[in-house]
Coordinates of C-alpha atoms in Angstrom, one line a residue:
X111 CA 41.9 52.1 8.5
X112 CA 40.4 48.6 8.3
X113 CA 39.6 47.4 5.0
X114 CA 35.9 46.8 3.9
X115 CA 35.0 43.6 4.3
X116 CA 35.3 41.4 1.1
X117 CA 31.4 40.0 2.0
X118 CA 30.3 43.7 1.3
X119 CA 32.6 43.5 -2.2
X120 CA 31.1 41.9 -5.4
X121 CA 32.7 42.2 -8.9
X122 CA 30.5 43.4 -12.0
X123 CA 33.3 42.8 -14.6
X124 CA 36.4 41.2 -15.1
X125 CA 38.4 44.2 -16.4
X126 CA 41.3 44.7 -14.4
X127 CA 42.3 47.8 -12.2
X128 CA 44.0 50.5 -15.0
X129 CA 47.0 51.3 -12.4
X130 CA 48.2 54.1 -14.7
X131 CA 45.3 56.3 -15.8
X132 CA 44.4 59.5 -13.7
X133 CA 42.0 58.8 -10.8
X134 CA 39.7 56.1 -8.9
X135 CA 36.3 57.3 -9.6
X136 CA 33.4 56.0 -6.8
X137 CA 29.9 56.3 -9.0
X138 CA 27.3 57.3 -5.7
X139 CA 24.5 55.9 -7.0
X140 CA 22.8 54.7 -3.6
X141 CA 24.7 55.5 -0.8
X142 CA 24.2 59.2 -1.3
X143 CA 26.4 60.3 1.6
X144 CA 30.0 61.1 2.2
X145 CA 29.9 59.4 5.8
X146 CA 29.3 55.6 7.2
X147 CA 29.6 54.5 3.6
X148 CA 31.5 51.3 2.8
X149 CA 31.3 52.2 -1.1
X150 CA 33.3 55.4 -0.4
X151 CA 35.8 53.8 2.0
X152 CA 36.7 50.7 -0.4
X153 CA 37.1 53.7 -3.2
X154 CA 39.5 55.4 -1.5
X155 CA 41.4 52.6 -0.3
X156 CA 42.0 51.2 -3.5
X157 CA 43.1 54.6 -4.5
X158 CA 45.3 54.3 -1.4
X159 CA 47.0 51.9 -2.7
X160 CA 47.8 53.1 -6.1
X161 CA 48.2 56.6 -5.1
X162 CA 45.8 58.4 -7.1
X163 CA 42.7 61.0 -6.2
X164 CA 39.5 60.3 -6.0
X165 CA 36.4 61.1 -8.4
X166 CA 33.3 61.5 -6.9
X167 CA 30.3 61.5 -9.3
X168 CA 26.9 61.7 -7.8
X169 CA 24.4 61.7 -11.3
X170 CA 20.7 62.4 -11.8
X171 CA 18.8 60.9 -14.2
X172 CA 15.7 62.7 -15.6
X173 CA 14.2 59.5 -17.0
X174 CA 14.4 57.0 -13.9
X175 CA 10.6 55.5 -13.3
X176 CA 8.8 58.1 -11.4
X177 CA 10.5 60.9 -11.8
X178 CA 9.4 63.8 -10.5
X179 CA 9.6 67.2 -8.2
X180 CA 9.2 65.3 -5.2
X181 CA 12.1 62.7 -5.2
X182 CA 14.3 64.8 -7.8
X183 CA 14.4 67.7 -4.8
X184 CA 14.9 65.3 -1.9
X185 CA 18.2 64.1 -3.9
X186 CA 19.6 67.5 -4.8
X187 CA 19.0 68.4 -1.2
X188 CA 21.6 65.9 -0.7
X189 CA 23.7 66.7 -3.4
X190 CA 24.1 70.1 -1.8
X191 CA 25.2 68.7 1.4
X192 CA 27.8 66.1 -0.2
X193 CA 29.1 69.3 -2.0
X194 CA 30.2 71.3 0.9
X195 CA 30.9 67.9 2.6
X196 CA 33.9 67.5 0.0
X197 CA 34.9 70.7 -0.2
X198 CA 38.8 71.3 0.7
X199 CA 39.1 67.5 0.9
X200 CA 41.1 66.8 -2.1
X201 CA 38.1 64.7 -3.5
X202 CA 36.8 66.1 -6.8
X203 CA 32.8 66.2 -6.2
X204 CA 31.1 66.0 -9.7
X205 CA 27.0 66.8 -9.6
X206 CA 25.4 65.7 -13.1
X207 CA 21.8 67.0 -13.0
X208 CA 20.1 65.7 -16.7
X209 CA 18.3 68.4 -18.3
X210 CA 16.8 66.5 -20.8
X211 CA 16.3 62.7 -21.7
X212 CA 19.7 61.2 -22.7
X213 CA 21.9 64.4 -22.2
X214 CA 23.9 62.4 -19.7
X215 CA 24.5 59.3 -21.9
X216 CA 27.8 58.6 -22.4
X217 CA 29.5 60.3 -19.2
X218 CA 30.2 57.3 -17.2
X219 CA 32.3 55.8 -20.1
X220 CA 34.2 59.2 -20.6
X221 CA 35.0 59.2 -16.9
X222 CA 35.8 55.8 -17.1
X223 CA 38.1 56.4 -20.1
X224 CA 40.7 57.7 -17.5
X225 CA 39.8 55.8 -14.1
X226 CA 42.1 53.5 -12.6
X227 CA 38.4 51.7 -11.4
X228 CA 35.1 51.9 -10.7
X229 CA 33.3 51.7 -7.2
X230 CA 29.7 52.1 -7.1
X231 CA 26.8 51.3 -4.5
X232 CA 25.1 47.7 -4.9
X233 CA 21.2 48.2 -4.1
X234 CA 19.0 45.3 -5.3
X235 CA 15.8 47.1 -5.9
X236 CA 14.9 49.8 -8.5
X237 CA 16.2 50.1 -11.7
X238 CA 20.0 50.4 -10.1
X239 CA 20.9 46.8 -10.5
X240 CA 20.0 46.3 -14.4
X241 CA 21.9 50.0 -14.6
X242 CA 25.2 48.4 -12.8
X243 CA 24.8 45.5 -14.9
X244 CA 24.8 47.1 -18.1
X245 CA 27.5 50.0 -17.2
X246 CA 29.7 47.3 -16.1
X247 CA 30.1 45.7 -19.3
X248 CA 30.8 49.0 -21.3
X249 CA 33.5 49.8 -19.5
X250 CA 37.2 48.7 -19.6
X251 CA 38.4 48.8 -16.1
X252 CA 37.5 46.9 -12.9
X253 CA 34.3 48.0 -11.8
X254 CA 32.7 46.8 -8.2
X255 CA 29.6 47.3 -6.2
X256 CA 29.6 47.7 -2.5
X257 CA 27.3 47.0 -0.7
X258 CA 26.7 49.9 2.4
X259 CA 22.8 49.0 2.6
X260 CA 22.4 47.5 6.6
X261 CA 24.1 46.0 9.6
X262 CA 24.2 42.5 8.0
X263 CA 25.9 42.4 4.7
X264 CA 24.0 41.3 1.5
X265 CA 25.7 38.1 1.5
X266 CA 26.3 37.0 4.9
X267 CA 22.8 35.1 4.0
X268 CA 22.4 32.8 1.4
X269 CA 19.0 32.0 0.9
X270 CA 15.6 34.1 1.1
X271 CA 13.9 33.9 4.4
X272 CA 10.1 33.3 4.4
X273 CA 9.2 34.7 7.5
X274 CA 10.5 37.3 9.9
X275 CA 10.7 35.2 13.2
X276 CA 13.6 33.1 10.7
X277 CA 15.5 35.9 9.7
X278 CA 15.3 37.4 13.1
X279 CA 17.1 34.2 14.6
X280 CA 19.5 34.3 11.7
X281 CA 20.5 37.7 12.7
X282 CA 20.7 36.8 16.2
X283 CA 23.4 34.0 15.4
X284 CA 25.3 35.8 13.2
X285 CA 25.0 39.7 13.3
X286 CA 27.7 40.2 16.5
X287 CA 30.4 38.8 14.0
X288 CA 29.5 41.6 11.1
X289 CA 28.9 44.9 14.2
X290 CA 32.9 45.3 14.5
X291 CA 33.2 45.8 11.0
X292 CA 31.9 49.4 10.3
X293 CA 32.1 52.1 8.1
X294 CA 34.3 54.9 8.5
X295 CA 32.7 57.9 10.6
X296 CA 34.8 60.8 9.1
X297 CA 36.5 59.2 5.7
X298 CA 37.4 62.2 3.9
X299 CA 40.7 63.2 5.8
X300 CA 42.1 60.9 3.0
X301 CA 45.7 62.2 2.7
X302 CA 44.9 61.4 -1.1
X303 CA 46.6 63.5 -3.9
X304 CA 44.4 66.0 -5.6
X305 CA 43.2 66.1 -9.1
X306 CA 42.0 69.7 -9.6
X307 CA 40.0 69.6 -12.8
X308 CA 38.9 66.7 -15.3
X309 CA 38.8 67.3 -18.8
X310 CA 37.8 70.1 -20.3
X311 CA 35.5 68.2 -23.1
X312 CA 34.0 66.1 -20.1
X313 CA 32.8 69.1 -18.7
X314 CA 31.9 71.0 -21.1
X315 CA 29.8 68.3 -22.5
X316 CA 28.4 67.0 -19.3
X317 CA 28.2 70.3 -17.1
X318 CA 28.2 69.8 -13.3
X319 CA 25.0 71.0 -11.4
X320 CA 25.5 74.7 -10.5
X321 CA 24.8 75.9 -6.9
X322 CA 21.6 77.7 -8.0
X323 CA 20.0 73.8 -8.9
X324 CA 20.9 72.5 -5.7
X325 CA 19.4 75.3 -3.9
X326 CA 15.9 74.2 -2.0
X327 CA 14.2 77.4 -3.5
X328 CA 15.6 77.1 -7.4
X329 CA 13.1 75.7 -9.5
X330 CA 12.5 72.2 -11.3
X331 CA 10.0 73.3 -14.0
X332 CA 12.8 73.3 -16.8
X333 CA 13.7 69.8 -16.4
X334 CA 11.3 66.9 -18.2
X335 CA 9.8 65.3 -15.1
X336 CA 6.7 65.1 -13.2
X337 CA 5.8 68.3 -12.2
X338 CA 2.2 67.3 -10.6
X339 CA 3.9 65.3 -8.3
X340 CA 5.1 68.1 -6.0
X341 CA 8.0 68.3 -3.6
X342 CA 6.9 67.2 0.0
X343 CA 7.3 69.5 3.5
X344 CA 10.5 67.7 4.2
X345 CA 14.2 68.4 3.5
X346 CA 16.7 65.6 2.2
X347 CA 19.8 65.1 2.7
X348 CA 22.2 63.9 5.3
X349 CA 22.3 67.1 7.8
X350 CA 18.2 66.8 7.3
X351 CA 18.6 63.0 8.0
X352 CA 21.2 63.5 10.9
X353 CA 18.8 66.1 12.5
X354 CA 15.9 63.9 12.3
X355 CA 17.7 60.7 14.0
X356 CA 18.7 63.5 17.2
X357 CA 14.9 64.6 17.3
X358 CA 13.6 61.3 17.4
X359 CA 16.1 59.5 20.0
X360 CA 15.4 62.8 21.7
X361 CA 11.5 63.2 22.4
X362 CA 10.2 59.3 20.9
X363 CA 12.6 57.2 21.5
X364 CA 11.5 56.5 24.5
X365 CA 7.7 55.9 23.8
X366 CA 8.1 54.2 21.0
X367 CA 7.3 50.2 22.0
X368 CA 3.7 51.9 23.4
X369 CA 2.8 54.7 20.7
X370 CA 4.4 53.6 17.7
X371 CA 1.1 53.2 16.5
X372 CA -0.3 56.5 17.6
X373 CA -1.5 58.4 14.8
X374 CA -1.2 62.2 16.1
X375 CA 1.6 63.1 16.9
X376 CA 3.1 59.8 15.0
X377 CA 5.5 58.4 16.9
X378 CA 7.7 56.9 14.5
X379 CA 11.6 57.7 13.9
X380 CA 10.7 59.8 10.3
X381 CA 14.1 58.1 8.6
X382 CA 12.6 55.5 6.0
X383 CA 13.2 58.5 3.2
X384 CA 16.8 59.2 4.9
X385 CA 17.7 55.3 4.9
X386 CA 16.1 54.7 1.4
X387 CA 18.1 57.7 -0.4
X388 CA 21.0 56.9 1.4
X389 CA 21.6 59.9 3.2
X390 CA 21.6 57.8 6.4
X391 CA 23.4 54.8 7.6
X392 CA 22.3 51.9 10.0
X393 CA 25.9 51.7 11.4
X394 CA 25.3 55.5 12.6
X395 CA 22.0 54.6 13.7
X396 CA 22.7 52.1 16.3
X397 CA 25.9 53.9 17.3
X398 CA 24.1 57.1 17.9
X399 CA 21.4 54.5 19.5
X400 CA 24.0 52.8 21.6
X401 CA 25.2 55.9 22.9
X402 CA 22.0 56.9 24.4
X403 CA 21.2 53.7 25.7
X404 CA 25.2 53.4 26.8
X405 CA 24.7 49.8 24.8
X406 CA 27.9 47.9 24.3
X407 CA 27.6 44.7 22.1
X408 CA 28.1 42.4 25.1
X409 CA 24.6 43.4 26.4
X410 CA 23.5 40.8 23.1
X411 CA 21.9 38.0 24.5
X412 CA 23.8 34.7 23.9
X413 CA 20.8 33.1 22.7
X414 CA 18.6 33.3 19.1
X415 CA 15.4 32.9 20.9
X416 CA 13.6 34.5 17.7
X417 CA 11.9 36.9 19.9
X418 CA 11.2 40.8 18.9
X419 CA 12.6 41.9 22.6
X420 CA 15.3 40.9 24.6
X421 CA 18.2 40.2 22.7
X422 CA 19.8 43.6 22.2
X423 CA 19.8 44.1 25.8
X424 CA 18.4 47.8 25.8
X425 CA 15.3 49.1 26.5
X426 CA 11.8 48.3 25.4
X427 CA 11.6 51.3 22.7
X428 CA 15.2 50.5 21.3
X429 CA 14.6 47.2 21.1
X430 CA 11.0 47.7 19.4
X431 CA 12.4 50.1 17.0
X432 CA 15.4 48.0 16.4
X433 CA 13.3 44.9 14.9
X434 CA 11.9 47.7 12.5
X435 CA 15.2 49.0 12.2
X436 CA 17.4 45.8 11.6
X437 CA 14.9 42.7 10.8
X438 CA 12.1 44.4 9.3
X439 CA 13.7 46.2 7.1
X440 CA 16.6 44.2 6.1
X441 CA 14.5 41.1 5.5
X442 CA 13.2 42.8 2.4
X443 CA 16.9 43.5 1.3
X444 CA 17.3 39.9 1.6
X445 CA 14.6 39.0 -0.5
X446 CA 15.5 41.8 -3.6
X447 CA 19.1 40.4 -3.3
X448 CA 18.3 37.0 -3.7
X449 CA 14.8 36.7 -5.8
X450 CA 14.4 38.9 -9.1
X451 CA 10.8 38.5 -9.1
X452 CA 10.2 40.6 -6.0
X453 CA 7.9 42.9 -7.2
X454 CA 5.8 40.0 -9.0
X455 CA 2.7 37.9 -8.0
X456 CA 4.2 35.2 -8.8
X457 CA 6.7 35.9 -5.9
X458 CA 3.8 35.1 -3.2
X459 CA 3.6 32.3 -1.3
X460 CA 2.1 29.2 -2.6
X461 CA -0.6 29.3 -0.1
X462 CA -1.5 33.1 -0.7
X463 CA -1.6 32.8 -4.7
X464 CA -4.0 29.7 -3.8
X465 CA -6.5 31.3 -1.4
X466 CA -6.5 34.5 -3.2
X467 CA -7.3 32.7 -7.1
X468 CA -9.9 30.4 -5.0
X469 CA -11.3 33.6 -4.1
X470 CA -10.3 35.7 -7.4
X471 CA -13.9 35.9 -8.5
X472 CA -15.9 37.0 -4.8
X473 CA -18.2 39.7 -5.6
X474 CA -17.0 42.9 -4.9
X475 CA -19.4 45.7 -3.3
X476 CA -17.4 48.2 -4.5
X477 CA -14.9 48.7 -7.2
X478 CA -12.9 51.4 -7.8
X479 CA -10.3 52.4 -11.2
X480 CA -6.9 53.7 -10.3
X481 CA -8.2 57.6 -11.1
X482 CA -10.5 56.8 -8.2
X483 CA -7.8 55.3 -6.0
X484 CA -5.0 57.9 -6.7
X485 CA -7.7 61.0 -6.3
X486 CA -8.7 59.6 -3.0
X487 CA -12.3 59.3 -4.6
X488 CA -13.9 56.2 -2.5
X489 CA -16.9 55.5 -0.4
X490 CA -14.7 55.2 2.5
X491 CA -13.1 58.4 4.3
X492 CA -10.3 56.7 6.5
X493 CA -8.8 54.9 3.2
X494 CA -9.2 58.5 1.4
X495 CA -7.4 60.2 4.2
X496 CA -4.7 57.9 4.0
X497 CA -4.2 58.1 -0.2
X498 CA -4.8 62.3 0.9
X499 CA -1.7 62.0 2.6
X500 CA 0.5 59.8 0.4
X501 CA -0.4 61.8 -2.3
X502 CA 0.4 65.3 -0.3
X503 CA 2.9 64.2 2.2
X504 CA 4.7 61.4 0.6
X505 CA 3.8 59.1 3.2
X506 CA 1.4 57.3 5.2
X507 CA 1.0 56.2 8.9
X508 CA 2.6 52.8 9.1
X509 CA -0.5 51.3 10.3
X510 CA -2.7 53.0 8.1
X511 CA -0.3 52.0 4.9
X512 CA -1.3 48.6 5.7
X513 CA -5.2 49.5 6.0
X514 CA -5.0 51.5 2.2
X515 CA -3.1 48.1 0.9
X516 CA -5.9 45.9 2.7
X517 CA -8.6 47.8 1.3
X518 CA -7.5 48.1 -2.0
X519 CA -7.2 44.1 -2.4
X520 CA -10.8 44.6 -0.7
X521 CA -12.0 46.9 -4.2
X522 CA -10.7 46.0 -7.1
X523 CA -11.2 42.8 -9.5
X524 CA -8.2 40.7 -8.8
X525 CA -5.6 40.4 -6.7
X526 CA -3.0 40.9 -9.8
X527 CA -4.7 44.2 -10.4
X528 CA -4.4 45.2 -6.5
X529 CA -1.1 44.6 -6.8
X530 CA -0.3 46.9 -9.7
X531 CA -2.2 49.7 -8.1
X532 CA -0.4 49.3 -5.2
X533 CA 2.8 49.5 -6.6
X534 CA 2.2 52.2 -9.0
X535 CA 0.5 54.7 -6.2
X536 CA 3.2 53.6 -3.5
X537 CA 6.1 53.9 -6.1
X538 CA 4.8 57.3 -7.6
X539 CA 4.1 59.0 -4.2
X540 CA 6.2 57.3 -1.5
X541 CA 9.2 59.5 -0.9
X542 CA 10.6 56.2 0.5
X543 CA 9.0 54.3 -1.8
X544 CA 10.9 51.8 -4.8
X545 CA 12.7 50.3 -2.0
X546 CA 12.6 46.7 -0.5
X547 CA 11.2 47.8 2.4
X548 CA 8.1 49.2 0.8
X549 CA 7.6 46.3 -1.8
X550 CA 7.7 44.2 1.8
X551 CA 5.1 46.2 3.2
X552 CA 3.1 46.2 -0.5
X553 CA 3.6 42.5 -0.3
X554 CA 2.4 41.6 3.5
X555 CA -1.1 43.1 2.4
X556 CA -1.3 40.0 -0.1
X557 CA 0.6 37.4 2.4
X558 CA 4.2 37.4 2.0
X559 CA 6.3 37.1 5.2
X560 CA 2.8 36.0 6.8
X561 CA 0.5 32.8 7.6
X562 CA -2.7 31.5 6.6
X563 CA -5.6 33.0 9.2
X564 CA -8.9 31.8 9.7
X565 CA -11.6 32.3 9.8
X566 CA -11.3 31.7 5.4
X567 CA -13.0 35.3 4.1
X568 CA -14.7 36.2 0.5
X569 CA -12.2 37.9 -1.5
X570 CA -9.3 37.4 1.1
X571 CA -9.7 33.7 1.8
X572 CA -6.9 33.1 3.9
X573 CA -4.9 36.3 3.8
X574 CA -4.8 38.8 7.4
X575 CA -8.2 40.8 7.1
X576 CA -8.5 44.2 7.9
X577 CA -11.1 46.7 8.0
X578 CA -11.8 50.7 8.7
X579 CA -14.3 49.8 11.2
X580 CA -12.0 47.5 13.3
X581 CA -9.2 50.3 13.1
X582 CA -10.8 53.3 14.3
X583 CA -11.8 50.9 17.1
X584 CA -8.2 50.8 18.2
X585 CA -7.0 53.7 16.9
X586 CA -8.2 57.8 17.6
X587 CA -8.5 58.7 14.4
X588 CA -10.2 62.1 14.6
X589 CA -7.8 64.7 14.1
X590 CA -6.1 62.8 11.3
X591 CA -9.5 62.6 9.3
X592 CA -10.3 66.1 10.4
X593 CA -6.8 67.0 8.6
X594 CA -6.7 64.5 5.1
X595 CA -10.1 63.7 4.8
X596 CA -11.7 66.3 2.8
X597 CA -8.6 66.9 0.1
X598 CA -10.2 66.3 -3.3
X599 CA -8.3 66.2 -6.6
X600 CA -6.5 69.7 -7.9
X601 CA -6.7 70.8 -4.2
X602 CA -3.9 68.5 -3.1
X603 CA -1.3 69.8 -5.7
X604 CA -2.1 73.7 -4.7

């Protein structure tokens, strides 16, 4: 087994490793899978070494920001998978589900009370990091975050990178040195001893979700979240996120570079909610990618040209889908890991914040509040279609999500407050949302990761325009308004 590499390994504390208390315990806090998961390998390595079983405890908060039906089903999907994943393994799978604000305070320590040390998931969006943070210093043994989160570790930059066409040459010099150093594809055959039961006062305190929760049919009403937000047409999980990775490679792949943008059928790949829960890993990804394309890393081109196409060395919808894959998406991680500020105004470019305050007091034609905005209750039936299907579906066509962020800098009073309404409609709704990936795409709307355009407009100045009249230009949009359009208030939560 090849050790995880030390880039992917950061301490939270200085406690050292208890070599003889009971178990290594591995808090999944991110990486919500028990496969291609460099959190879970490094756990059971170090309890490899020491020769103690593993812990697994997978805990869900009932007071994180947003939650609700829709996200708190999506992760007990999961959990239902991970249990039967661990099952006859020798790892002991632990489930928390809160059932009520502050029930599950306490149960980290208690576990901890007994652990050799701590390995947990480092994600640098959310509330997770100020969570890590704070655990780490309230417990007394070594406790480290790993991170699992792309192809590129965390850490292999050290700087935030202001535009994609940077990053993407970064990558291109230094990902092949990182692709040989992957997660492990099967990790539970772990030879590990086992640990049959914790103690009795841990779990009588802190009782482990029964199978009934985790079923996709049991009900959420007991629980004190938001029940109006309601659970979205779409299973989570990693068997879900596995199946959806074979469809897509199967009947898209192939179209992708041309139709990505095609609104009915949408031709995109369906895994931002996979990837953001964790139920999916980029290493699997490009190997199950590589495989179809019969890719081998020496197909990379030897030179960081910048360019979206052409260095993989596979075909024009791989490589398309691999700069949203790999660049896109990873270039947000890089900016959460490195700037605290990322969901900020402040954290704009200089040139954005200055067109956009030059241009902070435009008239606006219309105005909307954020009742208006969330019910979908605006003049204009494209942008209503679009918050119709956030609201019902959990997501929005990727070109379209840039139109409703547009348009809502377009109606309100100040860029500050576009922002905000953005945030809290993407981060309420998105079932991949409070991730890096969507603060990037929140963030593009107002300028980040792009350049100054002319010509200079009222209320956008120098920030990309966009309008509903250019985009049902390029785009057929008739089914999808014939679908969202007319969904008004109660009848989307029905």
């Amino acid at each position: 087994m090849n050790k995880v590499p030390a880039v992917r390994i950061r301490d939270c504390n200085d406690a050292p490793v208890s070599a003889g208390a009971s178990y290594v315990l591995y808090w999944m806090i991110a990486n919500r899978r028990t496969r291609w998961n460099f959190a879970l390998d490094r756990a059971i390595e170090i309890a490899r070494e020491i020769g103690k079983p593993l812990v697994v405890l997978e805990a869900l908060r009932c007071d994180y920001p947003w939650a609700c039906d829709r996200f708190h089903r999506f992760v007990l999907d999961g959990m239902r998978n991970n249990k039967k994943a661990l099952v006859d393994t020798g790892v002991f799978y632990y489930p928390y589900v809160e059932p009520e604000v502050g029930a599950g305070r306490g149960l980290l320590e208690a576990l901890s009370s007994d652990a050799c040390a701590i390995v947990t998931d480092e994600f640098p969006c959310f509330f997770l990091p100020r969570m890590v943070k704070t655990a780490a210093r309230r417990v007394a043994v070594r406790m480290e975050a790993v991170d699992s989160n792309g192809l590129l570790p965390l850490r292999a930059a050290d700087r935030v990178f202001e535009r994609a066409y940077d990053f993407r040459r970064f990558l291109q010099r230094e990902l092949l040195s990182h692709l040989d150093q992957t997660p492990r594809r099967a990790p539970l055959r772990t030879g590990l001893p086992e640990i049959r039961k914790l103690q009795r006062r841990i779990l009588q305190r802190w009782p482990p979700a029964d199978d009934r929760l985790l079923q996709p049919e049991s009900s959420l009403d007991h629980l004190p979240i938001d029940h109006d937000v309601s659970v979205v047409p779409l299973s989570g999980g990693s068997r879900a996120g596995e199946k959806a990775l074979r469809e897509f490679l199967r009947n898209r792949l192939p179209h992708y570079a041309e139709t990505r943008r095609t609104i009915e059928p949408s031709m995109t790949s369906g895994l931002s909610p996979y990837l953001h829960f964790g139920h999916i890993s980029t290493h699997q990804i490009l190997e199950s990618l590589g495989a179809i394309e019969e890719w081998i890393p020496s197909r990379l081109a030897a030179r960081a040209s910048g360019k979206r196409e052409g260095w993989w060395g596979m075909s024009s919808g791989a490589e398309s889908f691999l700069d949203q894959l790999v660049t896109w998406r990873e270039l947000g991680y890089n900016f959460c890991t490195w700037r605290d500020d990322y969901d900020s105004y402040s954290s704009l470019p200089a040139w954005a914040q200055t067109t956009l305050e030059t241009h902070g007091h435009d008239e606006r034609l219309h105005l909307y509040t954020m009742a208006q905005f969330e019910h979908a209750a605006t003049h204009d039936g494209l942008w209503n279609a679009a918050q119709n299907q956030l609201r019902v579906e959990g997501r929005i066509h990727n070109y379209l999500r840039m139109l409703w962020g547009k348009k809502i800098l377009h109606w309100t009073t100040h860029p500050e407050q576009a922002l905000e309404i953005m945030i809290e409609l993407d981060n309420k709704y998105a079932i991949d949302g409070r991730n890096p990936n969507s603060y990037s795409g929140i963030f593009w709307t107002l300028g980040r990761y792009d350049r100054p355009w002319g010509p200079e407009r009222e209320i956008f100045g120098k920030v990309r325009y966009m309008s509903s009249a250019n985009t049902r230009r390029k785009l057929d949009v008739k089914s999808y308004l014939a679908r969202w359009s007319n969904l008004r208030g109660p009848q989307l939560l029905s």
